[in-house]
XYZ file of C-alpha atoms in Angstrom:
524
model
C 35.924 -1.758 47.532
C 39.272 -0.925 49.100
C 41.598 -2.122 51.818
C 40.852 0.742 53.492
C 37.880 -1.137 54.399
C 39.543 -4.652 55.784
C 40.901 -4.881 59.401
C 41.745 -7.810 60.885
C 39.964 -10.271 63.073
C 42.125 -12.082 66.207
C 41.041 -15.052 68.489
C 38.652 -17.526 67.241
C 35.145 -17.439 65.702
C 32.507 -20.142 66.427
C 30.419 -20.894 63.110
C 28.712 -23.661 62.127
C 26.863 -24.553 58.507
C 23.988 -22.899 57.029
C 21.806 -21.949 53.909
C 21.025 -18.913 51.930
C 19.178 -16.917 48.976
C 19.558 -13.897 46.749
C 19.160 -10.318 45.184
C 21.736 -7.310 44.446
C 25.208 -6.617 46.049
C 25.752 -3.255 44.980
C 25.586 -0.452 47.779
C 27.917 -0.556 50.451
C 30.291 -2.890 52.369
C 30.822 -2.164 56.793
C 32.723 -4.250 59.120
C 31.985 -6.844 61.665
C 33.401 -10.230 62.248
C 30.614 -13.318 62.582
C 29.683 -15.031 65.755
C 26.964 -17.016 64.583
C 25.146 -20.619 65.645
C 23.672 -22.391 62.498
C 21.679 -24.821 60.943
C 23.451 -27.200 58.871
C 23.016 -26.769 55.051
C 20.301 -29.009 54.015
C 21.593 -31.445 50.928
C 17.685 -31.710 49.610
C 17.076 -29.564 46.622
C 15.582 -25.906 47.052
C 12.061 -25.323 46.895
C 10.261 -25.555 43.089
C 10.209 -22.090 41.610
C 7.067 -20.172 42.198
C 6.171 -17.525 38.996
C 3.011 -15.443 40.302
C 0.991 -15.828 43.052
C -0.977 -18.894 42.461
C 2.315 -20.814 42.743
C 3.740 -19.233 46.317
C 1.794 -22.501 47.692
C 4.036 -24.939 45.566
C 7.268 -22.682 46.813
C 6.456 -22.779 50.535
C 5.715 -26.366 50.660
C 9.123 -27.334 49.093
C 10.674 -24.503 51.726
C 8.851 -26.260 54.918
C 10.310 -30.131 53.449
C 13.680 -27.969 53.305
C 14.133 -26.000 56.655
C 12.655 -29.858 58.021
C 15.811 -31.261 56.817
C 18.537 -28.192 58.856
C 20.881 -30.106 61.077
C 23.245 -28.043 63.365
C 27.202 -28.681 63.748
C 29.722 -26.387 65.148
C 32.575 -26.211 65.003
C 35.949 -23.636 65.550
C 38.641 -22.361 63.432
C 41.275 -19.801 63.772
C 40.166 -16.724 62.145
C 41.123 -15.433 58.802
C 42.332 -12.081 57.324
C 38.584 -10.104 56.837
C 35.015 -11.687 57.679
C 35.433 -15.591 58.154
C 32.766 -17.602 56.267
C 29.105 -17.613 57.630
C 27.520 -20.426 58.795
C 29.447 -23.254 56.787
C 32.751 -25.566 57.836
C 34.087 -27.076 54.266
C 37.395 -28.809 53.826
C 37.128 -27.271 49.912
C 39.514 -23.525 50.136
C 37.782 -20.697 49.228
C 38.808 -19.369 46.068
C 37.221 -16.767 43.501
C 36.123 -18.030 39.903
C 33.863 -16.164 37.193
C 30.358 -15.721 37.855
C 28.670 -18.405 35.382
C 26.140 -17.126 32.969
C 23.409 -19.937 34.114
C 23.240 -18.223 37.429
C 20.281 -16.388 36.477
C 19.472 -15.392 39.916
C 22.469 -12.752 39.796
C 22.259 -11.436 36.746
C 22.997 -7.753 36.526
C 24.716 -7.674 40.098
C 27.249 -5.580 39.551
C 30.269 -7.647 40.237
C 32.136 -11.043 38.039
C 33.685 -13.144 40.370
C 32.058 -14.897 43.471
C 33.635 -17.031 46.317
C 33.286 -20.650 46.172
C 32.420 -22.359 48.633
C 29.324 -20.220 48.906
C 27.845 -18.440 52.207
C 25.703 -21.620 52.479
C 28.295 -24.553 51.820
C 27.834 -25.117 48.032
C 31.425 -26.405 46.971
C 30.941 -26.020 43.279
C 29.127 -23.581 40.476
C 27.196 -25.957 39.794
C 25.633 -26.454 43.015
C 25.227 -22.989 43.310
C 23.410 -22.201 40.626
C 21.680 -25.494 41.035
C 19.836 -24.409 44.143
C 19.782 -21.093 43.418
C 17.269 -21.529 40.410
C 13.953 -21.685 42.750
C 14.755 -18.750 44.614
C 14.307 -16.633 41.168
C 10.443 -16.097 41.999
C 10.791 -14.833 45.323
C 13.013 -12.108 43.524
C 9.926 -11.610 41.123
C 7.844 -11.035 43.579
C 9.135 -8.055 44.675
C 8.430 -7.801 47.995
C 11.246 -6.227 49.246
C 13.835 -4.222 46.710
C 16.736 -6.355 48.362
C 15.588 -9.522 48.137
C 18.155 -10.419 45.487
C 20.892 -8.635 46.664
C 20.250 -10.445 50.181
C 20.156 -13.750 47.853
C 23.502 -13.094 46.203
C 25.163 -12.203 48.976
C 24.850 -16.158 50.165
C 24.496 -18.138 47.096
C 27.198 -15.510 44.618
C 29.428 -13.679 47.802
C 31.513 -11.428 46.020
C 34.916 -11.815 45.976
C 37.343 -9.498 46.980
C 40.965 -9.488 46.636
C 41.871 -7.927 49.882
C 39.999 -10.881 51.615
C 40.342 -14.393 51.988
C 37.101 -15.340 52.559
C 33.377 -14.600 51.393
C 31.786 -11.553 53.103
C 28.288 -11.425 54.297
C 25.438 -9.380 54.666
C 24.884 -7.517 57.402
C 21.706 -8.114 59.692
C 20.052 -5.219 59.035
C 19.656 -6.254 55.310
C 18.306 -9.395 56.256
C 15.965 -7.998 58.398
C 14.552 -5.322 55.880
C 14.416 -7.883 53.600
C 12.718 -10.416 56.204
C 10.233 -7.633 56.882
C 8.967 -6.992 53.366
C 8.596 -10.915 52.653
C 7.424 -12.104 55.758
C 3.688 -10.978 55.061
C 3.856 -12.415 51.656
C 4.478 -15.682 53.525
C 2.912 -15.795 56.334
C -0.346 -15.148 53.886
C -0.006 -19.158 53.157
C 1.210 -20.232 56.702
C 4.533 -20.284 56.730
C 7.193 -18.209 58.617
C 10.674 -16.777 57.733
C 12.941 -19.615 57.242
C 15.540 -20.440 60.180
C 18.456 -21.046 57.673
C 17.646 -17.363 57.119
C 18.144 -16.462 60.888
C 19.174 -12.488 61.057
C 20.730 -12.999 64.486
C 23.837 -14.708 62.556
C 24.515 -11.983 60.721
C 26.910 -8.983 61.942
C 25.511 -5.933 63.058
C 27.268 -3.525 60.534
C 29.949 -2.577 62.750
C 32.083 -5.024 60.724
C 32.617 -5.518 56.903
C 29.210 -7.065 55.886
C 27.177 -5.867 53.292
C 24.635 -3.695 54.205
C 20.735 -2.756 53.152
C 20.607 -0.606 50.162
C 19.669 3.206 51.504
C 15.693 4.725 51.148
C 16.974 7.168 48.292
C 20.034 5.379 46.988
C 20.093 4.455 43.561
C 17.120 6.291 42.305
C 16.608 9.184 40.515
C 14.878 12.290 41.953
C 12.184 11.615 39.054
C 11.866 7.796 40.288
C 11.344 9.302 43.763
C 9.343 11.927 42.628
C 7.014 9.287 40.790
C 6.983 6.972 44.157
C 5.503 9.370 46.495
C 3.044 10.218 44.077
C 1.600 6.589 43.841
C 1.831 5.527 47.547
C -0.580 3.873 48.944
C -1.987 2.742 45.853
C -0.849 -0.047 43.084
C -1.415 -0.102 39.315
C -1.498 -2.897 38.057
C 0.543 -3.305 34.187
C -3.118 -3.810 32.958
C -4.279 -0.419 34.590
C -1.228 1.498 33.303
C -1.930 3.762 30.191
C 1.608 3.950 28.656
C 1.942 2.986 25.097
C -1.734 2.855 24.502
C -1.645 3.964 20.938
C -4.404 2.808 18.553
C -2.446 -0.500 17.652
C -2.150 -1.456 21.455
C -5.833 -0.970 21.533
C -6.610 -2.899 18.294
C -4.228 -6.179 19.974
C -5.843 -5.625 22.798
C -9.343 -5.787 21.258
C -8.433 -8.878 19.494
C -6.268 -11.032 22.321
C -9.143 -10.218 24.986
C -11.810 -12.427 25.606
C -14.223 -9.615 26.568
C -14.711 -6.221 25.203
C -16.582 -3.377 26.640
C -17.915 -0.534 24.405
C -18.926 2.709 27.400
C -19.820 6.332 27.081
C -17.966 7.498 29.827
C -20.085 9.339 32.754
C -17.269 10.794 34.705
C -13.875 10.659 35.114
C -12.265 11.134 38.626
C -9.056 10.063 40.514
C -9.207 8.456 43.693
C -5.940 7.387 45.603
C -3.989 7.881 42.244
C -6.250 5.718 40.827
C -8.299 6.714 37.983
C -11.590 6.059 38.448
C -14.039 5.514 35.400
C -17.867 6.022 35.820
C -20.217 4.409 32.604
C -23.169 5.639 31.342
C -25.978 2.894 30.815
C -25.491 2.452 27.133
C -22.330 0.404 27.599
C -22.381 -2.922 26.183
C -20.301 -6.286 25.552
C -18.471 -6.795 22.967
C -17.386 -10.222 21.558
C -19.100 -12.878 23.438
C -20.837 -15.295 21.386
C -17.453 -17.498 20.915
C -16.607 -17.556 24.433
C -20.022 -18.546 25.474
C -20.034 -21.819 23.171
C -17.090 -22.500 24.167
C -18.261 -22.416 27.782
C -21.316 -24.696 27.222
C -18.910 -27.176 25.351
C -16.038 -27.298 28.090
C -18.025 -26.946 30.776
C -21.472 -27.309 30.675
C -21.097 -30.306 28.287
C -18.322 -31.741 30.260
C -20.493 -31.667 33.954
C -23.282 -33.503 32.404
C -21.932 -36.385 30.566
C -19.451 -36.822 33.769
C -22.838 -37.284 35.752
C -24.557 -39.297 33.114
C -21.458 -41.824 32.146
C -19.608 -42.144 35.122
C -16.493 -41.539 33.755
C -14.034 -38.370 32.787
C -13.844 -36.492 29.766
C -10.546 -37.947 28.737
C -11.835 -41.764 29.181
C -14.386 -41.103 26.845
C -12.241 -39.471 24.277
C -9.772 -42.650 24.518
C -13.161 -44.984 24.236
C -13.790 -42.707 21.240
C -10.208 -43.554 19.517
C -9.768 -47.020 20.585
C -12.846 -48.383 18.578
C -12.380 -45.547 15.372
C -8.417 -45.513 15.097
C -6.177 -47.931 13.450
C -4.122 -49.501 15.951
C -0.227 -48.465 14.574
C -1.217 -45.716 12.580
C -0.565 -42.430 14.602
C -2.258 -39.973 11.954
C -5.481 -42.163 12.573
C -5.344 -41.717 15.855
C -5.075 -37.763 15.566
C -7.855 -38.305 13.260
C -9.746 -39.579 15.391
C -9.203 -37.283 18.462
C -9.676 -34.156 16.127
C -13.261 -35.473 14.757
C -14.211 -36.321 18.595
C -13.043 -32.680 20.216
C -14.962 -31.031 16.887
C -17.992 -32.639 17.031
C -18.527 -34.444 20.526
C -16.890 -32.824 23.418
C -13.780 -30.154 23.757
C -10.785 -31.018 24.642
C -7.406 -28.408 25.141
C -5.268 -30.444 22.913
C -2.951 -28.251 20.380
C -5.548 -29.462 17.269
C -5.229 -29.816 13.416
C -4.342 -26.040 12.852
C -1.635 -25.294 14.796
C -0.933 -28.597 15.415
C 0.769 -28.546 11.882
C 2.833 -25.200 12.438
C 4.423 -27.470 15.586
C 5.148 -30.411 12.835
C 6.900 -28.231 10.340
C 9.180 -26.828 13.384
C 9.813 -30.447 14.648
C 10.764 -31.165 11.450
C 12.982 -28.492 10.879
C 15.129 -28.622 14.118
C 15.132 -32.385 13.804
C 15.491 -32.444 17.280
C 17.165 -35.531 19.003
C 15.808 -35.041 23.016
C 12.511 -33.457 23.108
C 10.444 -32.785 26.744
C 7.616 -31.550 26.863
C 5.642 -30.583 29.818
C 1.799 -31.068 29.541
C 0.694 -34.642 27.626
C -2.805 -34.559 28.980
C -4.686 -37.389 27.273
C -1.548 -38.264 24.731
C -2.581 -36.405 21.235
C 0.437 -33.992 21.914
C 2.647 -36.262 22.795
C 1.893 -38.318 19.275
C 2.101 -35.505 16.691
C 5.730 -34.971 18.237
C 6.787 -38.450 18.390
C 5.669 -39.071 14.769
C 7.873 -36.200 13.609
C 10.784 -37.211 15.429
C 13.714 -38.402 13.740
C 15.524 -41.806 13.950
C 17.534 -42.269 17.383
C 15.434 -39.317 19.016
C 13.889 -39.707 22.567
C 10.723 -37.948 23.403
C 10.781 -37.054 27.384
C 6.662 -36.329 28.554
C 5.712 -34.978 31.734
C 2.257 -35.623 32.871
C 1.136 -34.419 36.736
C -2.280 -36.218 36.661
C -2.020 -40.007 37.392
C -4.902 -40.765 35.535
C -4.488 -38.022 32.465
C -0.944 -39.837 32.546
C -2.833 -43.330 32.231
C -4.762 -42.108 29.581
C -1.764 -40.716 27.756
C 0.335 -44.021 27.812
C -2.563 -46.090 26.694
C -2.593 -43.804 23.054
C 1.011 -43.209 22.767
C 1.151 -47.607 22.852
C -1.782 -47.815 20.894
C 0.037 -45.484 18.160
C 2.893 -47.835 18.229
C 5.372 -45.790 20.035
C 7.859 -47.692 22.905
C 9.846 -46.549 25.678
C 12.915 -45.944 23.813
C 10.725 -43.354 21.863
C 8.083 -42.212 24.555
C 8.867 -42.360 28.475
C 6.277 -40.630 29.892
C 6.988 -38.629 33.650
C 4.508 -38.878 35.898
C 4.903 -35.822 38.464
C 4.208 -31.905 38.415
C 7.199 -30.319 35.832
C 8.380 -28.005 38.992
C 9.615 -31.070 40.135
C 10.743 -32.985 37.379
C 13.051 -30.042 35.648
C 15.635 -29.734 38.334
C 16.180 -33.381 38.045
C 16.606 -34.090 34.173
C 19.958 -34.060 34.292
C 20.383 -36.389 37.719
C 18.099 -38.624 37.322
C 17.488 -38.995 33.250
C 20.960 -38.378 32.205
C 20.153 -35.608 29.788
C 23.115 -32.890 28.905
C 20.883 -30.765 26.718
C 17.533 -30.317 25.357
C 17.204 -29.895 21.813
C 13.107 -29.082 21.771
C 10.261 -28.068 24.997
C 6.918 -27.471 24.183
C 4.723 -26.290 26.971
C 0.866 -27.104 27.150
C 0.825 -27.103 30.730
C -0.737 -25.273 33.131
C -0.247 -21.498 31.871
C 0.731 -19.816 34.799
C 3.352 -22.547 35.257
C 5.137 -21.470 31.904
C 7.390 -18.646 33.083
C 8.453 -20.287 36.402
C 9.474 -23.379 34.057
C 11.265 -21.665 31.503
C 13.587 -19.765 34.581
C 14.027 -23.095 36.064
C 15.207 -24.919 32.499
C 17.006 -21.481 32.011
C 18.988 -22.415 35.109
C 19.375 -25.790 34.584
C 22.174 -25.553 31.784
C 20.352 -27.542 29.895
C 18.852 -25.181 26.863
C 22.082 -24.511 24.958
C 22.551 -22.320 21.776
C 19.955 -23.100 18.841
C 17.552 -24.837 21.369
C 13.698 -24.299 20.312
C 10.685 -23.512 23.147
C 7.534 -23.333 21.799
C 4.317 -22.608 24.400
C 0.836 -23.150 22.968
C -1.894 -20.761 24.076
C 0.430 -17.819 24.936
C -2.652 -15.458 23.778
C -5.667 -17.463 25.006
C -5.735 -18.111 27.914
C -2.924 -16.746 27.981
C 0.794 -16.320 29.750
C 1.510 -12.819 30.201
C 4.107 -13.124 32.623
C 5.724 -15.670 30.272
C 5.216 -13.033 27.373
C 6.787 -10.681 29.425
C 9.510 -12.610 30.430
C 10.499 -13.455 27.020
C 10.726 -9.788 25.994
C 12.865 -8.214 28.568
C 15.482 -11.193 29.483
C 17.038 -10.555 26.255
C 18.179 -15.089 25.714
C 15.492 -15.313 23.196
C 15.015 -14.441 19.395
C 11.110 -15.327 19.406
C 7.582 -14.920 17.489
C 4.106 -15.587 17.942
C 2.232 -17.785 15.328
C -0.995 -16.538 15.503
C -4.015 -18.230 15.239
C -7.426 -19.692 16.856
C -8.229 -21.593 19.847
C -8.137 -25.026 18.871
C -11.572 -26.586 17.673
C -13.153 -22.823 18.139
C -14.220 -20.057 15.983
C -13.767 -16.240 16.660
C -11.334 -16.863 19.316
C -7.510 -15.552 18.916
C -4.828 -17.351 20.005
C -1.167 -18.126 19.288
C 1.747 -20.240 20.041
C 5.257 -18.565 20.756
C 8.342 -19.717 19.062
C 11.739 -19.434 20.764
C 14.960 -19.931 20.160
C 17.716 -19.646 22.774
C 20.360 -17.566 22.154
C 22.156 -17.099 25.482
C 23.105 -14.198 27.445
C 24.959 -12.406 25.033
């Protein structure tokens, strides 16, 4: 970007503070000056990151408690040499400084150095990236392909030398990206956000940075490919690349069904292909899953009825007259004998349970969370393999689970200074480990949480600053029921070296599963 494309603005420009989001910044810069009204940037924390669709609910509920807390305030300034800043009044000069690597949200944007303050009033990096952390699932959901430069373009402006100030987008790339995210929104009851107004935003007459073009920055192929597959959407499931014979073998074994068909036809409909069995097809592989149905569930409903009381209660019944009060491998003892031979419970068992102890006591870890205590048998196989001085930070989003959980971490003999147990969901707890707990850097996470909550959580601790070089995630059930998007994750961000241990579903037979290792490296 040139001089060529600065002129200077005269007179003065109302503006008045405001908020903003992400995606890429490459494409294009045009001129116009701001004239804008805004809502005042909100000091609450952005929404909790959302990873897939089941958590767009959590994301829109922390974006209506945001825009509720907008104010307005106006205010006018002479007008500097290019764009002046949009929506924001700071008494902090705007300067350029290097992108940091924790802002994950504008990775790959195709420039180093951003303007701080921000396009939305954040006076530091660390604010920045701070708040910028739970807009990384809107990115992922793809719903428009310039969501993130949008995004970057408020919380990352890009600095250029020529100007003195942040530049920012025009309107028409907020409205194409308003356009393509709207419906996803509005699916759940929610509207565009006003902190996201387009009517602030110059009309591209002026330097602004503008929506990327239909064709630009694709390949004929890519385009090619496109208008072949319009109006209809493969899923990664659906899609037959890399499907050699080892694919298929994984696949056979990681599944929890299995089909064996003689194909009747074969047709394509939409660019979909569409398979047609014969009426010898069968099932494959579902004796395991269906014990393990009548034990989890079927089980589960009737004593519920019959006792009066939950699943976990029972279990702690169980331990509190078998187990020796003090003794934390009794008390594992006893959980493992009740989940064998009484009733199922998802805890990380005997098997694998001892591939997590030899890791723990390997990294010798010295601040450990871990998101997901249930009922407390986690939570006592780490604290029993922690080393002197360590502190062991739990995160529980069921009050009574969470009751349940303090009651056998005490009866194992474990205090505060060992155990403190968080009772709240971990989308909400993450972004405050540092502010409210005091913690610099986690040393060990292990995730046995809700699955699809694994990926969103890792971007979020990811963004935090708190995983540093040598740190150690490890996810149970990564295979079954699986985290895909997690999996995937993992794979293409490139911080990670990582395995999977493989092995069974705890206190089953026949059924694969597996716990990922990982250890971050960093953007490197």
């Amino acid at each position: 970007m040139t001089a060529a494309l600065v002129q200077q603005h005269n007179g003065h420009v109302r503006y008045s503070r405001s908020t903003r989001s992400l995606r890429h910044v490459t494409g294009g810069i045009s001129n116009e000056p701001v004239k804008s009204r805004g809502a005042a940037a909100p000091q609450t924390p952005l929404p909790p990151a959302l990873a897939g669709t089941e958590s767009m609910t959590v994301f829109l509920l922390g974006l209506a408690v945001l825009l509720g807390a907008s104010r307005a305030a106006d205010t006018v300034v002479p007008a500097q040499l290019g764009p002046p800043p949009l929506g924001f009044s700071s008494s902090v000069r705007s300067v350029c400084k290097p992108m940091p690597s924790t802002l994950s949200l504008c990775h790959g944007i195709g420039y180093r150095h951003m303007r701080v303050p921000n396009l939305l009033g954040h006076d530091s990096l660390r604010e920045a990236q701070q708040q910028s952390v739970a807009w990384l699932p809107l990115v992922s959901k793809l719903c428009h392909r310039d969501t993130k430069k949008f995004l970057c373009s408020l919380f990352a402006p890009v600095c250029l030398p020529e100007l003195s100030g942040p530049v920012s987008p025009c309107r028409s790339l907020c409205e194409a990206v308003r356009d393509g995210c709207v419906p996803v929104m509005s699916a759940f009851g929610f509207p565009w956000p006003e902190m996201f107004n387009c009517t602030r935003f110059p009309r591209g007459t002026e330097l602004c940075i503008p929506a990327t073009g239909e064709q630009e920055g694709r390949t004929a192929e890519e385009v090619k490919h496109e208008e072949a597959l319009k109006g209809s959407v493969i899923c990664d499931a659906c899609s037959l690349a890399a499907e050699g014979e080892t694919d298929i073998q994984e696949n056979f074994c990681h599944s929890p069904y299995a089909f064996k068909m003689r194909l009747g036809s074969v047709s394509t409909v939409g660019g979909d292909r569409q398979l047609v069995p014969t009426a010898r097809s069968r099932i494959l592989r579902y004796r395991y899953y269906f014990v393990l149905f009548y034990r989890a569930i079927l089980v589960r409903i009737w004593k519920d009825c019959v006792t009066g009381l939950s699943r976990e209660e029972r279990a702690y019944q169980y331990v509190l007259t078998t187990a020796t009060p003090g003794d934390p491998d009794s008390i594992l003892d006893a959980f493992d004998v009740w989940c064998n031979k009484v009733e199922f419970i998802s805890n990380i068992g005997p098997k694998k349970g001892k591939i997590l102890d030899r890791m723990l006591m390997e990294q010798g870890p010295l601040t450990v969370l871990e998101l997901g205590a249930h009922c407390g048998y986690s939570t006592v196989r780490i604290a029993r393999a922690l080393p002197l001085g360590a502190r062991l930070y739990s995160v529980e989003m069921d009050q009574r689970n969470a009751a349940i959980a303090e009651k056998i971490v005490r009866l194992a003999g474990f205090d505060d200074d060992t155990v403190e147990l968080i009772v709240n969901p971990s989308d909400e707890v993450i972004p405050r480990l540092r502010s409210d707990y005091g913690l610099d850097r986690l040393d060990f996470v292990f995730m046995d949480h809700w699955k699809k909550s694994y990926c969103p959580d890792l971007q979020m601790l990811e963004g935090s600053g708190l995983l540093g070089k040598g740190s150690m995630i490890v996810a149970d059930n990564v295979l079954f029921p699986g985290a895909p998007k997690f999996l995937r994750h993992i794979r293409k961000s490139g911080l990670y070296e990582w395995k999977i241990h493989r092995a069974t579903l705890e206190y089953s037979k026949g059924i694969r599963d597996g716990m990922a290792e990982l250890v971050y490296q960093g953007i490197k």
